[in-house]
Amino acid sequence: MEYERLFSKVSEDELAKLCAELVRFDTTNPPGNERAAAEWAARYLEDLGFEAEFVPHGESRTTLVAHLKGSGEVPPLAFNGHLDVVPAGAQEWKHPPFGGEISEGKVWGRGSSDMKAGIAAMLVAAKAVATSGLSLKGDLIFLATSGEELDMMGAKSLTSRKDLAKAQAIIIAEPTDNEVVLTERGVFWPEFTTYGKTAHGSTPELGHNAIKDMMALLLELEKTEIPYEPHPVAGRFSMSINTINGGVKTNVVPDKCVATVDMRTVPGQDHEALLSQLDGIVKRLEAKIHNFKASIRITNDLPPADTSPDEPVVKRFLEVAQSVAPGVKVGKAPFATEAAVFVPSMGVPTIIFGPGDPRLAHQPDEYVEISKMTTSARVFAAVASALLA
């Protein structure tokens, strides 16, 4: 087989060990604390001949950028994964969330599926490429980022880099159950605040009730038609009112109420136009309700990301992946990834493909199947060989 020499370097035992070691780094975000994990990954890559550098984000946080140099005859290829994880939560776990236990053919723990398994698979693939005697015509770049689970600060810190702007593709090892994902919906989170005036609960006519104004605002929002065209992969625009907080005491008229809404946009929707539409709702209510006052703050704004399946690098990725693992197909993922940063800012084709099960992301008793890591590592190594050697 064309890639047999590469595959001989892919060890299930090493994959499990690396993933388990990564899980044992508590990179819960907030606060993140990704530096120790990034330095550990850098040492692994430097032993393979990579040149590592760090993009700092404070004392205990950093993003790793490492290069395995090629001749420069072809553009580079980037492997990407984020080091931070979401909190383990209050629910009891069968396996300690940061224990990195290996059993039943799985690695258990927070971040195992999302997405330290993907990073481990990329590390082993990098080892296969670096130790197989390949003559690289382009650089293999390894990115391990900070902050994806909160504000994507690591990815955002990389968008001005010329080496990445020239890349053939960025491959992101998020959990897709080893399906190829090219499109993701955008994230748009408006936070609405209404303002009133306090008064004693027995004389509400002397105050102005911010909760009642919020009720009016949310009802108006629910009635508003948000324009969009359904996307063949990303599907439909969605909106969910998910938090509401107001008032200080049962016998006090509330003077403030805050509600947050999770909107997921599809390619073709303009977030600026969407914000303008929300501003229009506030203006209509100001004209309709006496003393109505409200503000809007956007707490998360990630545009939809869409890489065309007709991109030559995508076609080549699929061709190679399906030769390695015949069951590989194009799928979709419901979540946002760092593609939302890379695609709009740099226009680099971005392919999302990783061993984790997306249904286990952020769940208690998270795990990843070691066999799926093996498949991912083989695909990553073969793709790197096909595009760079």
XYZ file of C-alpha atoms in Angstrom:
389
model
C 0.000 0.000 0.000
C 1.220 3.498 -0.872
C 1.246 4.738 2.731
C 2.309 1.531 4.522
C 5.632 3.019 5.654
C 3.785 5.897 7.291
C 1.246 3.616 8.940
C 3.992 1.486 10.492
C 4.824 4.564 12.604
C 1.257 4.918 13.920
C 0.954 3.095 17.239
C -2.352 2.650 19.078
C -0.463 2.457 22.370
C 1.249 5.789 21.715
C -1.998 7.403 20.610
C -3.739 6.322 23.815
C -0.796 7.439 25.957
C -0.526 10.865 24.331
C -4.262 11.507 24.543
C -4.292 10.427 28.209
C -1.356 12.699 29.013
C -3.105 15.621 27.357
C -6.310 14.946 29.316
C -4.297 15.083 32.570
C -3.429 18.711 31.861
C -6.352 20.573 33.437
C -6.931 23.217 30.775
C -10.449 24.118 31.886
C -11.475 27.432 30.348
C -11.842 29.677 32.201
C -9.034 30.171 33.141
C -7.381 28.002 30.448
C -3.869 27.323 31.756
C -2.845 25.914 28.380
C 0.851 26.795 28.611
C 2.039 23.556 30.262
C 0.219 21.444 27.651
C 1.585 23.606 24.816
C 5.139 23.268 26.143
C 4.694 19.487 26.436
C 3.518 19.293 22.811
C 6.403 21.528 21.719
C 8.955 19.176 23.317
C 7.395 16.219 21.488
C 7.549 18.052 18.155
C 11.054 19.466 18.669
C 12.354 15.931 19.182
C 11.027 15.225 15.677
C 12.817 18.205 14.105
C 10.040 20.800 14.311
C 10.942 24.407 15.127
C 8.573 25.618 17.862
C 7.511 29.122 18.844
C 4.910 30.449 21.244
C 2.340 33.223 20.927
C 1.762 34.279 24.557
C -1.633 35.252 25.974
C -0.547 35.959 29.554
C 1.429 34.174 32.216
C -0.202 30.730 32.018
C -1.583 30.792 28.477
C -0.006 30.449 25.061
C -0.578 29.198 21.530
C 1.973 26.875 19.935
C 3.153 27.249 16.328
C 5.630 24.612 15.146
C 7.153 24.085 11.679
C 8.631 20.996 10.081
C 10.527 22.653 7.260
C 10.160 21.653 3.643
C 11.929 22.915 0.526
C 9.313 25.603 -0.152
C 8.345 24.225 -3.551
C 4.693 23.882 -2.499
C 2.615 25.837 0.026
C 2.491 24.594 3.626
C -0.192 22.452 5.258
C -1.435 23.227 8.770
C -2.690 20.858 11.472
C -4.808 22.626 14.102
C -6.353 21.843 17.470
C -7.308 23.706 20.650
C -5.903 22.815 24.069
C -8.605 24.243 26.328
C -11.658 22.344 27.553
C -14.989 23.220 29.142
C -15.546 22.680 32.907
C -16.186 19.131 34.104
C -19.463 20.186 35.766
C -21.017 19.157 39.073
C -22.285 15.729 37.998
C -20.315 12.728 39.284
C -18.072 11.022 36.724
C -17.477 7.257 36.491
C -13.846 8.016 35.554
C -12.053 11.094 37.023
C -12.417 13.932 34.484
C -8.685 14.691 34.495
C -7.455 11.168 35.191
C -6.803 10.194 31.573
C -7.775 6.605 32.278
C -7.385 4.024 29.505
C -9.850 1.142 29.538
C -12.355 -0.684 27.303
C -10.471 0.473 24.205
C -11.107 4.110 25.138
C -9.417 7.103 26.731
C -11.669 8.723 29.337
C -11.794 12.284 30.611
C -12.736 15.864 29.948
C -11.491 16.894 26.542
C -10.750 13.359 25.375
C -13.251 13.668 22.532
C -13.255 17.489 22.294
C -10.492 17.608 21.213
C -7.335 16.223 22.773
C -7.790 12.992 20.831
C -7.545 15.031 17.642
C -4.341 16.690 18.847
C -2.867 13.304 19.803
C -3.727 11.921 16.350
C -2.055 14.906 14.698
C 1.054 14.528 16.893
C 1.421 10.880 15.908
C 0.790 11.757 12.248
C 3.480 14.435 12.504
C 5.842 11.807 13.919
C 5.044 9.452 11.036
C 5.775 12.174 8.482
C 8.962 13.327 10.222
C 10.482 9.859 10.699
C 9.543 8.117 7.460
C 12.268 9.592 5.293
C 9.907 11.752 3.244
C 11.391 14.687 1.371
C 8.928 17.488 2.062
C 8.325 20.107 -0.622
C 6.360 22.279 1.805
C 6.231 22.975 5.533
C 4.022 21.002 7.882
C 2.730 23.501 10.470
C 1.332 22.357 13.805
C -0.982 24.750 15.678
C -2.145 24.137 19.257
C -4.310 27.067 20.281
C -5.646 28.591 23.482
C -9.094 29.898 24.256
C -11.288 28.241 21.622
C -14.024 27.368 24.102
C -14.537 30.994 25.152
C -13.350 33.648 22.705
C -11.050 31.921 20.161
C -8.194 34.206 21.175
C -5.533 31.740 20.026
C -6.912 31.446 16.511
C -7.449 35.208 16.319
C -3.786 35.788 17.253
C -2.696 33.821 14.166
C -4.719 35.496 11.415
C -1.989 37.954 10.383
C 0.661 35.259 9.919
C 1.941 35.066 6.340
C 2.888 31.390 6.627
C -0.714 30.439 7.382
C -2.162 32.773 4.746
C -0.188 30.803 2.133
C -1.318 27.387 3.397
C -2.919 24.877 1.056
C -5.368 24.080 3.839
C -5.870 24.127 7.590
C -7.069 20.787 8.965
C -8.921 21.079 12.278
C -9.198 17.877 14.331
C -12.466 18.712 16.087
C -14.758 15.765 16.912
C -16.579 14.752 13.732
C -16.543 10.952 14.176
C -14.059 10.882 11.288
C -16.395 12.593 8.867
C -15.276 15.519 6.697
C -16.980 18.808 7.617
C -16.573 21.856 5.369
C -19.363 24.162 6.540
C -20.456 25.438 9.927
C -23.097 27.855 11.085
C -22.149 31.211 12.540
C -22.605 32.215 16.167
C -24.357 35.475 17.091
C -25.255 36.136 20.735
C -27.161 39.349 21.463
C -27.591 40.349 25.097
C -30.634 42.580 25.615
C -30.976 44.855 28.640
C -34.134 46.773 29.514
C -34.138 49.612 32.051
C -36.905 50.751 34.382
C -37.390 52.495 37.715
C -37.698 50.916 41.150
C -40.723 51.416 43.370
C -42.404 49.576 46.215
C -44.205 46.439 45.051
C -47.428 47.720 46.569
C -47.322 50.856 44.373
C -46.058 49.602 41.006
C -47.582 52.621 39.257
C -44.785 54.734 40.773
C -42.075 52.708 39.030
C -41.364 51.313 35.594
C -41.101 47.535 35.275
C -38.034 46.434 33.296
C -39.204 42.789 33.214
C -42.478 43.736 31.523
C -40.493 45.691 28.936
C -38.260 42.663 28.395
C -41.357 40.511 27.874
C -42.523 42.926 25.197
C -39.099 42.935 23.566
C -38.802 39.142 23.471
C -42.328 38.745 22.119
C -41.489 41.218 19.365
C -38.259 39.332 18.659
C -40.148 36.026 18.370
C -42.544 37.594 15.833
C -39.764 39.086 13.704
C -38.949 37.348 10.433
C -35.169 36.936 10.170
C -34.280 36.666 6.463
C -32.049 33.792 5.322
C -31.776 31.120 2.661
C -31.548 27.527 3.941
C -28.105 26.088 3.228
C -27.794 22.584 1.718
C -25.308 21.544 4.437
C -25.584 24.036 7.298
C -29.374 23.896 7.260
C -31.523 26.608 8.801
C -31.031 29.700 10.925
C -31.971 29.070 14.556
C -32.715 31.276 17.548
C -33.137 30.318 21.200
C -33.851 32.627 24.176
C -31.707 30.975 26.827
C -31.228 33.194 29.905
C -33.207 35.932 31.594
C -32.393 37.742 34.829
C -34.211 40.630 36.443
C -35.331 42.113 39.725
C -33.808 42.188 43.190
C -36.707 41.374 45.536
C -40.357 40.329 45.373
C -41.612 43.643 46.786
C -39.451 45.877 44.547
C -40.406 46.878 41.015
C -37.435 45.786 38.845
C -35.362 48.516 37.219
C -33.232 46.177 35.093
C -33.673 42.949 33.160
C -31.098 41.095 31.029
C -31.799 38.327 28.501
C -29.423 36.465 26.196
C -30.249 34.824 22.894
C -28.274 32.197 20.981
C -28.566 32.711 17.225
C -26.922 30.353 14.726
C -26.573 31.822 11.248
C -26.041 30.173 7.878
C -23.772 31.171 4.977
C -25.216 34.207 3.230
C -26.477 35.909 6.397
C -24.861 39.242 7.318
C -24.372 39.795 11.049
C -24.299 43.578 10.641
C -27.668 43.451 8.914
C -28.971 41.198 11.676
C -27.849 43.658 14.354
C -29.523 46.472 12.438
C -32.753 44.460 12.444
C -32.514 44.001 16.237
C -31.920 47.733 16.672
C -35.111 48.261 14.680
C -37.074 46.201 17.219
C -35.840 48.449 20.044
C -36.732 51.581 18.114
C -40.250 50.306 17.404
C -40.829 49.588 21.083
C -39.451 52.984 22.103
C -42.133 54.568 19.900
C -44.845 52.262 21.227
C -44.173 51.961 25.003
C -43.895 54.990 27.294
C -40.418 55.297 28.854
C -39.189 52.112 27.134
C -35.385 51.958 27.151
C -33.192 49.070 26.051
C -29.669 48.319 24.860
C -28.061 45.501 22.877
C -24.582 44.065 23.409
C -23.138 41.326 21.207
C -21.204 38.874 23.391
C -20.148 36.405 20.686
C -19.866 37.054 16.965
C -18.480 34.342 14.683
C -19.485 34.354 11.025
C -20.512 31.196 9.174
C -17.576 29.349 7.604
C -17.884 27.601 4.272
C -15.182 25.846 2.270
C -16.277 24.684 -1.180
C -16.219 20.932 -1.835
C -14.894 21.865 -5.292
C -11.602 23.167 -3.855
C -8.802 20.982 -5.305
C -7.309 20.448 -1.830
C -10.681 19.243 -0.522
C -11.051 16.789 -3.377
C -7.525 15.505 -2.728
C -8.189 15.180 1.015
C -11.325 13.135 0.338
C -9.564 10.960 -2.221
C -6.726 10.168 0.200
C -8.974 9.771 3.258
C -11.284 7.358 1.453
C -8.326 5.303 0.242
C -7.139 4.990 3.854
C -10.580 4.513 5.430
C -13.241 3.655 2.818
C -16.097 4.665 5.128
C -15.073 8.348 5.281
C -17.841 10.637 4.047
C -18.804 14.301 4.064
C -20.990 15.183 7.051
C -21.909 18.177 9.148
C -21.333 19.393 12.687
C -23.675 21.550 14.789
C -20.943 23.480 16.596
C -18.587 26.332 15.718
C -14.840 25.788 15.295
C -11.797 27.940 14.653
C -12.722 27.763 10.971
C -15.010 30.692 11.852
C -11.815 32.693 12.425
C -9.530 31.263 9.740
C -11.872 31.153 6.726
C -13.261 34.733 6.773
C -9.962 36.387 7.748
C -7.524 34.438 5.548
C -9.640 32.656 2.959
C -7.668 29.443 3.475
C -9.598 26.221 2.739
C -10.402 24.618 6.067
C -11.271 20.961 6.591
C -12.696 19.726 9.890
C -11.988 16.063 10.581
C -11.310 14.320 13.867
C -11.754 11.103 15.859
C -14.003 12.334 18.664
C -17.728 11.759 18.818
C -19.458 15.173 18.697
C -22.311 13.803 20.842
C -19.852 13.355 23.733
C -18.480 16.901 23.632
C -19.091 18.735 26.924
C -20.779 15.631 28.404
C -19.905 13.857 31.676
C -17.933 10.611 31.228
C -16.514 11.904 27.953
C -14.318 9.402 26.089
C -12.770 8.645 22.723
C -12.312 5.299 21.020
C -8.636 4.513 20.432
C -9.417 2.807 17.118
C -10.910 6.050 15.806
C -7.758 7.931 16.783
C -5.784 5.402 14.750
C -7.944 6.060 11.686
C -7.535 9.829 12.082
C -3.766 9.614 12.533
C -3.429 7.489 9.405
C -5.554 9.915 7.386
C -3.595 12.938 8.641
C -0.249 11.292 7.838
C -1.358 10.164 4.374
C -2.825 13.589 3.522
C 0.365 15.346 4.648
C 2.394 12.989 2.463
C 0.107 13.480 -0.532
C 0.095 17.286 -0.290
C 3.687 17.961 0.803
C 5.944 15.151 -0.446
